[in-house]
Each structure stands twice: as structure tokens, then as C-alpha cells.
PDB file of C-alpha atoms and ligand atoms in Angstrom:
ATOM      1  CA  MET I   1      13.192  17.881 -11.452  1.00 86.00           C
ATOM      2  CA  LYS I   2      15.685  15.701 -13.283  1.00 95.00           C
ATOM      3  CA  LYS I   3      15.899  16.180 -17.029  1.00 97.00           C
ATOM      4  CA  ILE I   4      16.007  12.795 -18.681  1.00 96.00           C
ATOM      5  CA  TYR I   5      15.757  13.767 -22.330  1.00 95.00           C
ATOM      6  CA  GLU I   6      16.128  16.839 -24.488  1.00 96.00           C
ATOM      7  CA  GLY I   7      14.814  16.768 -28.037  1.00 93.00           C
ATOM      8  CA  LYS I   8      14.679  19.452 -30.713  1.00 93.00           C
ATOM      9  CA  ALA I   9      11.412  20.997 -29.477  1.00 96.00           C
ATOM     10  CA  LYS I  10      10.830  19.505 -26.013  1.00 97.00           C
ATOM     11  CA  GLU I  11      12.475  18.487 -22.758  1.00 98.00           C
ATOM     12  CA  VAL I  12      11.287  15.601 -20.586  1.00 98.00           C
ATOM     13  CA  TYR I  13      11.611  15.630 -16.789  1.00 98.00           C
ATOM     14  CA  GLU I  14      11.100  12.973 -14.132  1.00 97.00           C
ATOM     15  CA  THR I  15       8.737  13.838 -11.254  1.00 96.00           C
ATOM     16  CA  GLU I  16       8.263  12.521  -7.706  1.00 95.00           C
ATOM     17  CA  ASN I  17       5.660  10.211  -9.199  1.00 97.00           C
ATOM     18  CA  LYS I  18       7.480   7.381 -10.952  1.00 96.00           C
ATOM     19  CA  ASP I  19       4.609   6.881 -13.400  1.00 97.00           C
ATOM     20  CA  GLU I  20       4.546  10.489 -14.628  1.00 98.00           C
ATOM     21  CA  TYR I  21       6.750  12.847 -16.613  1.00 98.00           C
ATOM     22  CA  ILE I  22       6.640  16.579 -17.198  1.00 98.00           C
ATOM     23  CA  ILE I  23       7.233  17.735 -20.760  1.00 98.00           C
ATOM     24  CA  LYS I  24       8.490  21.268 -21.384  1.00 98.00           C
ATOM     25  CA  TYR I  25       7.724  22.767 -24.771  1.00 98.00           C
ATOM     26  CA  LYS I  26      10.601  24.823 -26.145  1.00 98.00           C
ATOM     27  CA  ASP I  27      10.508  27.859 -28.457  1.00 98.00           C
ATOM     28  CA  THR I  28      12.973  26.260 -30.865  1.00 98.00           C
ATOM     29  CA  ALA I  29      11.911  25.307 -34.380  1.00 98.00           C
ATOM     30  CA  THR I  30      14.046  22.976 -36.467  1.00 96.00           C
ATOM     31  CA  ALA I  31      13.749  21.642 -39.983  1.00 95.00           C
ATOM     32  CA  GLY I  32      15.697  19.267 -42.190  1.00 91.00           C
ATOM     33  CA  ASN I  33      16.839  17.053 -39.296  1.00 85.00           C
ATOM     34  CA  GLY I  34      18.097  20.048 -37.326  1.00 87.00           C
ATOM     35  CA  GLU I  35      20.003  21.731 -40.190  1.00 92.00           C
ATOM     36  CA  LYS I  36      17.765  24.823 -39.971  1.00 97.00           C
ATOM     37  CA  LYS I  37      17.158  26.044 -36.442  1.00 97.00           C
ATOM     38  CA  GLU I  38      15.666  29.197 -34.901  1.00 97.00           C
ATOM     39  CA  ASP I  39      13.931  30.294 -31.692  1.00 98.00           C
ATOM     40  CA  PHE I  40      10.495  31.933 -31.886  1.00 98.00           C
ATOM     41  CA  GLU I  41       9.253  33.504 -28.671  1.00 98.00           C
ATOM     42  CA  GLY I  42       5.880  32.021 -27.743  1.00 98.00           C
ATOM     43  CA  LYS I  43       6.051  28.994 -30.052  1.00 98.00           C
ATOM     44  CA  GLY I  44       6.318  26.502 -27.170  1.00 98.00           C
ATOM     45  CA  ALA I  45       3.285  28.004 -25.401  1.00 98.00           C
ATOM     46  CA  LEU I  46       1.247  27.976 -28.633  1.00 98.00           C
ATOM     47  CA  ASN I  47       2.076  24.329 -29.358  1.00 98.00           C
ATOM     48  CA  LEU I  48       1.315  23.352 -25.785  1.00 98.00           C
ATOM     49  CA  LYS I  49      -2.106  25.046 -25.902  1.00 98.00           C
ATOM     50  CA  ILE I  50      -2.933  23.511 -29.283  1.00 98.00           C
ATOM     51  CA  THR I  51      -1.781  20.020 -28.212  1.00 98.00           C
ATOM     52  CA  THR I  52      -3.816  20.322 -24.993  1.00 98.00           C
ATOM     53  CA  ILE I  53      -7.032  21.116 -26.868  1.00 98.00           C
ATOM     54  CA  ILE I  54      -6.423  18.253 -29.307  1.00 98.00           C
ATOM     55  CA  PHE I  55      -5.536  15.662 -26.656  1.00 98.00           C
ATOM     56  CA  GLU I  56      -8.602  16.633 -24.613  1.00 98.00           C
ATOM     57  CA  MET I  57     -10.781  16.259 -27.729  1.00 98.00           C
ATOM     58  CA  LEU I  58      -9.239  12.858 -28.549  1.00 98.00           C
ATOM     59  CA  GLU I  59      -9.600  11.599 -24.951  1.00 98.00           C
ATOM     60  CA  LYS I  60     -13.306  12.508 -25.093  1.00 98.00           C
ATOM     61  CA  ALA I  61     -13.539  10.381 -28.226  1.00 98.00           C
ATOM     62  CA  ASN I  62     -11.996   7.423 -26.331  1.00 98.00           C
ATOM     63  CA  ILE I  63      -8.496   7.642 -27.776  1.00 98.00           C
ATOM     64  CA  LYS I  64      -5.965   6.748 -25.081  1.00 98.00           C
ATOM     65  CA  THR I  65      -3.216   9.371 -24.798  1.00 98.00           C
ATOM     66  CA  HIS I  66      -0.364  10.151 -22.397  1.00 98.00           C
ATOM     67  CA  TYR I  67      -1.969  13.500 -21.497  1.00 98.00           C
ATOM     68  CA  ILE I  68      -2.793  14.130 -17.818  1.00 98.00           C
ATOM     69  CA  GLU I  69      -2.941  17.909 -17.451  1.00 98.00           C
ATOM     70  CA  THR I  70      -1.370  21.154 -18.578  1.00 98.00           C
ATOM     71  CA  LEU I  71       0.455  22.862 -15.724  1.00 98.00           C
ATOM     72  CA  SER I  72       1.678  26.177 -17.130  1.00 98.00           C
ATOM     73  CA  ASP I  73       2.501  28.001 -20.367  1.00 97.00           C
ATOM     74  CA  SER I  74       5.258  25.519 -21.094  1.00 97.00           C
ATOM     75  CA  GLU I  75       4.623  22.379 -19.061  1.00 98.00           C
ATOM     76  CA  MET I  76       2.382  19.358 -19.541  1.00 98.00           C
ATOM     77  CA  LYS I  77       2.069  16.457 -17.110  1.00 98.00           C
ATOM     78  CA  VAL I  78       1.905  13.126 -18.915  1.00 98.00           C
ATOM     79  CA  LYS I  79       1.891   9.403 -18.212  1.00 98.00           C
ATOM     80  CA  LYS I  80       5.328   7.876 -18.386  1.00 98.00           C
ATOM     81  CA  VAL I  81       5.703   5.838 -21.557  1.00 98.00           C
ATOM     82  CA  GLU I  82       8.517   4.318 -23.517  1.00 97.00           C
ATOM     83  CA  ILE I  83       8.297   5.939 -26.942  1.00 97.00           C
ATOM     84  CA  LEU I  84       8.329   3.495 -29.856  1.00 98.00           C
ATOM     85  CA  PRO I  85      11.096   4.506 -32.306  1.00 98.00           C
ATOM     86  CA  LEU I  86       8.582   5.009 -35.103  1.00 98.00           C
ATOM     87  CA  GLU I  87       7.104   8.109 -36.689  1.00 98.00           C
ATOM     88  CA  VAL I  88       3.562   7.332 -37.770  1.00 98.00           C
ATOM     89  CA  ILE I  89       2.473   9.511 -40.691  1.00 98.00           C
ATOM     90  CA  VAL I  90      -0.938   9.914 -42.300  1.00 99.00           C
ATOM     91  CA  ARG I  91      -1.535  11.845 -45.512  1.00 99.00           C
ATOM     92  CA  ASN I  92      -4.871  13.078 -46.828  1.00 99.00           C
ATOM     93  CA  ILE I  93      -3.431  15.404 -49.483  1.00 99.00           C
ATOM     94  CA  SER I  94      -0.067  15.215 -51.281  1.00 99.00           C
ATOM     95  CA  ALA I  95       2.647  17.487 -49.867  1.00 98.00           C
ATOM     96  CA  GLY I  96       6.172  17.522 -48.467  1.00 98.00           C
ATOM     97  CA  SER I  97       8.269  14.375 -48.845  1.00 98.00           C
ATOM     98  CA  PHE I  98       5.433  12.535 -50.626  1.00 98.00           C
ATOM     99  CA  ALA I  99       5.298  15.126 -53.423  1.00 98.00           C
ATOM    100  CA  LYS I 100       9.105  15.133 -53.634  1.00 98.00           C
ATOM    101  CA  ARG I 101       9.534  11.334 -53.591  1.00 98.00           C
ATOM    102  CA  TYR I 102       7.027  10.708 -56.375  1.00 98.00           C
ATOM    103  CA  GLY I 103       7.597  13.913 -58.346  1.00 98.00           C
ATOM    104  CA  VAL I 104       3.981  15.068 -58.058  1.00 98.00           C
ATOM    105  CA  ASP I 105       2.310  18.364 -57.197  1.00 98.00           C
ATOM    106  CA  GLU I 106       1.237  19.242 -53.696  1.00 98.00           C
ATOM    107  CA  GLY I 107      -2.536  19.396 -53.235  1.00 98.00           C
ATOM    108  CA  ILE I 108      -3.696  16.084 -54.748  1.00 98.00           C
ATOM    109  CA  VAL I 109      -6.618  14.997 -52.547  1.00 98.00           C
ATOM    110  CA  PHE I 110      -6.451  11.248 -51.874  1.00 98.00           C
ATOM    111  CA  GLU I 111      -9.574   9.118 -51.941  1.00 98.00           C
ATOM    112  CA  ASN I 112      -8.280   7.272 -48.869  1.00 98.00           C
ATOM    113  CA  PRO I 113      -5.694   8.399 -46.332  1.00 98.00           C
ATOM    114  CA  THR I 114      -2.221   6.858 -46.619  1.00 98.00           C
ATOM    115  CA  PHE I 115      -0.506   5.319 -43.594  1.00 98.00           C
ATOM    116  CA  GLU I 116       3.266   5.119 -43.314  1.00 98.00           C
ATOM    117  CA  LEU I 117       6.017   4.565 -40.792  1.00 98.00           C
ATOM    118  CA  SER I 118       9.492   5.923 -40.589  1.00 98.00           C
ATOM    119  CA  TYR I 119      12.266   4.738 -38.317  1.00 98.00           C
ATOM    120  CA  LYS I 120      13.088   7.392 -35.702  1.00 97.00           C
ATOM    121  CA  ASN I 121      16.839   7.560 -36.101  1.00 96.00           C
ATOM    122  CA  ASP I 122      18.499  10.939 -36.680  1.00 91.00           C
ATOM    123  CA  ASP I 123      21.805   9.374 -37.812  1.00 95.00           C
ATOM    124  CA  LEU I 124      19.987   7.556 -40.602  1.00 97.00           C
ATOM    125  CA  GLY I 125      17.718  10.540 -41.419  1.00 94.00           C
ATOM    126  CA  ASP I 126      14.498   8.838 -40.218  1.00 96.00           C
ATOM    127  CA  PRO I 127      14.128   6.451 -43.202  1.00 97.00           C
ATOM    128  CA  LEU I 128      10.753   5.249 -44.461  1.00 98.00           C
ATOM    129  CA  MET I 129      10.034   1.818 -42.961  1.00 98.00           C
ATOM    130  CA  CYS I 130       7.551  -0.815 -44.080  1.00 98.00           C
ATOM    131  CA  GLU I 131       5.494  -2.989 -41.739  1.00 98.00           C
ATOM    132  CA  ASP I 132       7.600  -6.142 -42.203  1.00 98.00           C
ATOM    133  CA  HIS I 133      10.841  -4.297 -41.459  1.00 98.00           C
ATOM    134  CA  ALA I 134       9.470  -2.782 -38.237  1.00 98.00           C
ATOM    135  CA  ILE I 135       8.388  -6.278 -37.167  1.00 98.00           C
ATOM    136  CA  ALA I 136      11.645  -7.946 -38.324  1.00 98.00           C
ATOM    137  CA  LEU I 137      13.666  -5.481 -36.230  1.00 98.00           C
ATOM    138  CA  GLY I 138      11.485  -6.284 -33.212  1.00 98.00           C
ATOM    139  CA  LEU I 139      10.267  -2.694 -32.879  1.00 98.00           C
ATOM    140  CA  ILE I 140       6.625  -3.829 -32.798  1.00 98.00           C
ATOM    141  CA  THR I 141       4.642  -7.041 -33.186  1.00 98.00           C
ATOM    142  CA  LYS I 142       2.152  -7.656 -35.993  1.00 98.00           C
ATOM    143  CA  LYS I 143      -0.670  -7.227 -33.479  1.00 98.00           C
ATOM    144  CA  GLU I 144       0.760  -3.898 -32.307  1.00 98.00           C
ATOM    145  CA  TYR I 145       1.188  -2.745 -35.918  1.00 98.00           C
ATOM    146  CA  ASP I 146      -2.468  -3.528 -36.649  1.00 98.00           C
ATOM    147  CA  TYR I 147      -3.575  -1.726 -33.486  1.00 98.00           C
ATOM    148  CA  ILE I 148      -1.450   1.350 -34.245  1.00 98.00           C
ATOM    149  CA  LYS I 149      -2.787   1.530 -37.807  1.00 98.00           C
ATOM    150  CA  GLU I 150      -6.411   1.213 -36.722  1.00 98.00           C
ATOM    151  CA  GLU I 151      -6.007   3.765 -33.923  1.00 98.00           C
ATOM    152  CA  THR I 152      -4.126   6.171 -36.207  1.00 99.00           C
ATOM    153  CA  LEU I 153      -6.830   6.103 -38.870  1.00 98.00           C
ATOM    154  CA  LYS I 154      -9.440   6.785 -36.165  1.00 98.00           C
ATOM    155  CA  ILE I 155      -7.321   9.730 -34.973  1.00 99.00           C
ATOM    156  CA  ASN I 156      -7.120  10.980 -38.571  1.00 99.00           C
ATOM    157  CA  SER I 157     -10.904  10.932 -38.928  1.00 98.00           C
ATOM    158  CA  LEU I 158     -11.358  12.810 -35.653  1.00 99.00           C
ATOM    159  CA  LEU I 159      -8.681  15.390 -36.470  1.00 99.00           C
ATOM    160  CA  LYS I 160      -9.905  15.936 -40.030  1.00 98.00           C
ATOM    161  CA  GLU I 161     -13.403  16.676 -38.796  1.00 98.00           C
ATOM    162  CA  PHE I 162     -12.121  18.856 -35.969  1.00 98.00           C
ATOM    163  CA  PHE I 163      -9.998  20.969 -38.321  1.00 98.00           C
ATOM    164  CA  ILE I 164     -12.491  21.276 -41.158  1.00 98.00           C
ATOM    165  CA  ASN I 165     -14.962  22.712 -38.646  1.00 98.00           C
ATOM    166  CA  ILE I 166     -12.520  25.593 -38.164  1.00 98.00           C
ATOM    167  CA  ASN I 167     -11.869  25.960 -41.899  1.00 98.00           C
ATOM    168  CA  LEU I 168      -8.563  24.102 -41.940  1.00 98.00           C
ATOM    169  CA  LYS I 169      -7.625  21.202 -44.186  1.00 98.00           C
ATOM    170  CA  LEU I 170      -5.574  18.514 -42.445  1.00 99.00           C
ATOM    171  CA  VAL I 171      -3.059  17.731 -45.188  1.00 99.00           C
ATOM    172  CA  ASP I 172      -0.880  15.300 -43.231  1.00 99.00           C
ATOM    173  CA  PHE I 173       0.517  14.711 -39.753  1.00 99.00           C
ATOM    174  CA  LYS I 174       3.005  12.735 -37.723  1.00 98.00           C
ATOM    175  CA  ILE I 175       2.229  11.094 -34.406  1.00 98.00           C
ATOM    176  CA  GLU I 176       4.161   8.927 -31.973  1.00 98.00           C
ATOM    177  CA  PHE I 177       3.023   6.143 -29.706  1.00 98.00           C
ATOM    178  CA  GLY I 178       4.492   4.901 -26.440  1.00 98.00           C
ATOM    179  CA  LYS I 179       4.095   1.897 -24.172  1.00 98.00           C
ATOM    180  CA  ASP I 180       2.873   2.536 -20.635  1.00 96.00           C
ATOM    181  CA  LYS I 181       3.932   0.565 -17.555  1.00 94.00           C
ATOM    182  CA  ASP I 182       1.313  -2.104 -18.281  1.00 95.00           C
ATOM    183  CA  GLY I 183       2.456  -2.529 -21.892  1.00 96.00           C
ATOM    184  CA  ASN I 184      -0.520  -0.647 -23.381  1.00 97.00           C
ATOM    185  CA  ILE I 185       0.212   1.368 -26.494  1.00 98.00           C
ATOM    186  CA  ILE I 186      -1.045   4.940 -26.163  1.00 98.00           C
ATOM    187  CA  LEU I 187      -0.752   8.139 -28.179  1.00 98.00           C
ATOM    188  CA  ALA I 188       2.148  10.289 -26.923  1.00 98.00           C
ATOM    189  CA  ASP I 189       4.307  13.274 -27.978  1.00 98.00           C
ATOM    190  CA  GLU I 190       2.366  16.261 -29.390  1.00 98.00           C
ATOM    191  CA  ILE I 191      -0.101  17.205 -32.114  1.00 98.00           C
ATOM    192  CA  SER I 192       0.522  20.776 -33.229  1.00 98.00           C
ATOM    193  CA  PRO I 193       1.368  22.823 -36.339  1.00 98.00           C
ATOM    194  CA  ASP I 194       4.932  21.537 -35.830  1.00 98.00           C
ATOM    195  CA  THR I 195       3.711  18.028 -36.584  1.00 98.00           C
ATOM    196  CA  CYS I 196       0.717  18.599 -38.903  1.00 98.00           C
ATOM    197  CA  ARG I 197       0.294  20.370 -42.224  1.00 99.00           C
ATOM    198  CA  LEU I 198      -2.727  22.667 -42.013  1.00 99.00           C
ATOM    199  CA  TRP I 199      -3.998  24.714 -44.951  1.00 99.00           C
ATOM    200  CA  ASP I 200      -6.733  27.306 -44.884  1.00 98.00           C
ATOM    201  CA  LYS I 201      -9.804  25.699 -46.468  1.00 98.00           C
ATOM    202  CA  ASP I 202     -10.493  28.573 -48.858  1.00 98.00           C
ATOM    203  CA  THR I 203      -7.081  30.003 -49.701  1.00 98.00           C
ATOM    204  CA  ASN I 204      -4.750  27.027 -49.035  1.00 98.00           C
ATOM    205  CA  GLU I 205      -2.593  29.397 -46.960  1.00 98.00           C
ATOM    206  CA  LYS I 206      -0.105  27.337 -44.962  1.00 98.00           C
ATOM    207  CA  LEU I 207      -0.532  27.671 -41.191  1.00 98.00           C
ATOM    208  CA  ASP I 208       2.064  25.130 -40.041  1.00 98.00           C
ATOM    209  CA  LYS I 209       5.821  24.608 -39.823  1.00 98.00           C
ATOM    210  CA  ASP I 210       6.171  24.884 -43.607  1.00 98.00           C
ATOM    211  CA  ILE I 211       6.089  28.663 -42.907  1.00 98.00           C
ATOM    212  CA  PHE I 212       9.502  28.160 -41.282  1.00 98.00           C
ATOM    213  CA  ARG I 213      10.778  25.380 -43.566  1.00 98.00           C
ATOM    214  CA  ARG I 214      10.052  27.497 -46.655  1.00 98.00           C
ATOM    215  CA  ASN I 215      10.514  31.040 -45.253  1.00 97.00           C
ATOM    216  CA  LEU I 216       6.899  32.026 -45.899  1.00 98.00           C
ATOM    217  CA  GLY I 217       6.492  34.638 -43.149  1.00 97.00           C
ATOM    218  CA  SER I 218       5.826  34.704 -39.414  1.00 98.00           C
ATOM    219  CA  LEU I 219       5.658  31.228 -37.883  1.00 98.00           C
ATOM    220  CA  THR I 220       4.035  32.390 -34.648  1.00 98.00           C
ATOM    221  CA  LYS I 221       1.374  34.387 -36.527  1.00 98.00           C
ATOM    222  CA  GLY I 222       0.384  31.191 -38.347  1.00 98.00           C
ATOM    223  CA  TYR I 223       0.235  29.173 -35.108  1.00 98.00           C
ATOM    224  CA  GLU I 224      -1.705  31.988 -33.376  1.00 98.00           C
ATOM    225  CA  GLU I 225      -4.283  31.854 -36.160  1.00 98.00           C
ATOM    226  CA  VAL I 226      -4.689  28.083 -35.669  1.00 98.00           C
ATOM    227  CA  LEU I 227      -5.140  28.519 -31.903  1.00 98.00           C
ATOM    228  CA  LYS I 228      -7.567  31.431 -32.354  1.00 98.00           C
ATOM    229  CA  ARG I 229      -9.806  29.312 -34.582  1.00 98.00           C
ATOM    230  CA  MET I 230      -9.654  26.427 -32.083  1.00 98.00           C
ATOM    231  CA  GLN I 231     -10.753  28.676 -29.218  1.00 97.00           C
ATOM    232  CA  LYS I 232     -13.798  30.135 -31.010  1.00 85.00           C
TER     233      LYS I 232
HETATM  234  P1  LIG K   1       6.933  14.881 -44.674  1.00 82.20           P
HETATM  235  O1  LIG K   1       6.081  15.272 -45.840  1.00 82.20           O
HETATM  236  O2  LIG K   1       8.165  15.708 -44.513  1.00 82.20           O
HETATM  237  O3  LIG K   1       7.253  13.401 -44.698  1.00 82.20           O
HETATM  238  O4  LIG K   1       6.056  15.138 -43.374  1.00 82.20           O
HETATM  239  C1  LIG K   1       4.776  14.573 -43.197  1.00 82.20           C
HETATM  240  C2  LIG K   1       4.143  15.127 -41.939  1.00 82.20           C
HETATM  241  O5  LIG K   1       4.835  14.697 -40.781  1.00 82.20           O
HETATM  242  C3  LIG K   1       4.146  16.644 -41.872  1.00 82.20           C
HETATM  243  O6  LIG K   1       2.921  17.054 -41.300  1.00 82.20           O
HETATM  244  C4  LIG K   1       5.268  16.991 -40.950  1.00 82.20           C
HETATM  245  C5  LIG K   1       5.336  15.799 -40.035  1.00 82.20           C
HETATM  246  N1  LIG K   1       6.694  15.467 -39.613  1.00 82.20           N
HETATM  247  C6  LIG K   1       7.088  15.656 -38.302  1.00 82.20           C
HETATM  248  O7  LIG K   1       6.293  16.109 -37.467  1.00 82.20           O
HETATM  249  N2  LIG K   1       8.356  15.335 -37.945  1.00 82.20           N
HETATM  250  C7  LIG K   1       9.272  14.826 -38.818  1.00 82.20           C
HETATM  251  O8  LIG K   1      10.412  14.549 -38.436  1.00 82.20           O
HETATM  252  C8  LIG K   1       8.838  14.617 -40.182  1.00 82.20           C
HETATM  253  C9  LIG K   1       9.795  14.059 -41.202  1.00 82.20           C
HETATM  254  C10 LIG K   1       7.566  14.959 -40.519  1.00 82.20           C
END
């Protein structure tokens, strides 16, 4: 297999089928645009299992994703897409960069979810990007923006319900979309505790990558707890 891309947490390989890729989930965790970096044995397998369960749930709810099948402890077969250079972020509760930017506490529950984009560009530190700027730069059309927003808010509703059923609050998350060979925009990348903030419903214990970002204990123990609740 020919590696065509290596990111901070995943590698992408071409397959014999020109319309499919294989994604390998790595054990590496990074934070602060790669400034903090560490390997945790088993993290890739945990994220792959969690993403698989979530993508299968979303597909059942008619959300189009790149997911085809999970092949092993580290490999997922997906539809080939061209990833849009946008991070799509939804927040249900204040935390992270939101709390920092506006100087507010974490934990404020919003009446409505917020929707935001940032420009995927490591050199620029993934800056926040408004709708008009994404359109002006030709990254997406107005129609695509509207579709992505609508689809993302549907995904938020599905994920929120899914997680609250296992006693987890979905604080916020980041997703990425890609364009398939026919130009359709579909959900891609991963949905895992690397890309979501998940707090225990009763204790607010953090069970996501903030464990690593803030040195709160064992990252894999937190991810194992999330997976265990999903498998019940
Ligand atoms: P933030 O509060 O740092 O902006 O993060 C919001 C959510 O997006 C949080 O669940 C973590 C996730 N996220 C990523 O998955 N990748 C990223 O590069 C960033 C900045 C955030």
C-alpha cells in the first residue's frame, strides 16, 4: 500500500481500488498544534473502535459518511474523498478555546448549539473563519456552507442523544467533511475522544483528550471508559 498522507494521529494509504483509502489510526496524541506529543499504546485502536460505532450509528440515521468497514485494530476502509480544509466545530457547553477567547468559565450550557469553522492550516494555527471568508477564498460555495451547517447540526443532535444515553455530556466536537468522486459532500475523518469533549453526566469528569492536554491522568483509561459505555 502506498502512503499518501501522514497526519498527527492517522496515516492514509491508497488501495488497489481507486475509489477507496485505508486509514491507519496511530497511538500518537498531540496538543497545541503538535507542541505537546506523546505515544499511548492502544489509543489508535480505541479511537478506531469508537469512531466505527459512531459512524455506523450515523449511517443508520441517514448521515452520509466515508466509512466502509473496519479491517483490523488499526485500519479502516473508507471512500476516497478530498478533505475540505475546514474544521467544523459545534459547542453545546462552553469549554476550551471558547472559554479562553471570551474569558468565561467552562460549563455554561448554551440554549442552542454554536456552529463555527476554522481554516485547516497548521502554519497559521488553524484560525477561526467566518462563512463569508470561506466562500471568498473559494473553499466552499454558499450552498455547500448551508448544507454542511444543516448536516452538522443534525449530527450534533444524534451524537448528543447517543452520548447522554451512556451518561456522557457532549460538550463540543470537531468534524471534517470531504468531497467524493461525484462531488457529494460527506462526513469524513474520525469522531472520537480526540475530537470531542465528553464529560461524565454526574461528575463532569473529563473523558477526552483534555486528560492529555491538561495532564489529568491516564488518557487511555478515559478512552477505555468511553468505549466500555458504548459497548454496553
Ligand atoms: P477548542 O475548544 O480547542 O476550539 O476545541 C473544540 C473542539 O474541537 C474540541 O472537542 C476539540 C476539537 N478539536 C479538534 O479535534 N482538533 C483541533 O485541531 C481543534 C482546535 C479542536
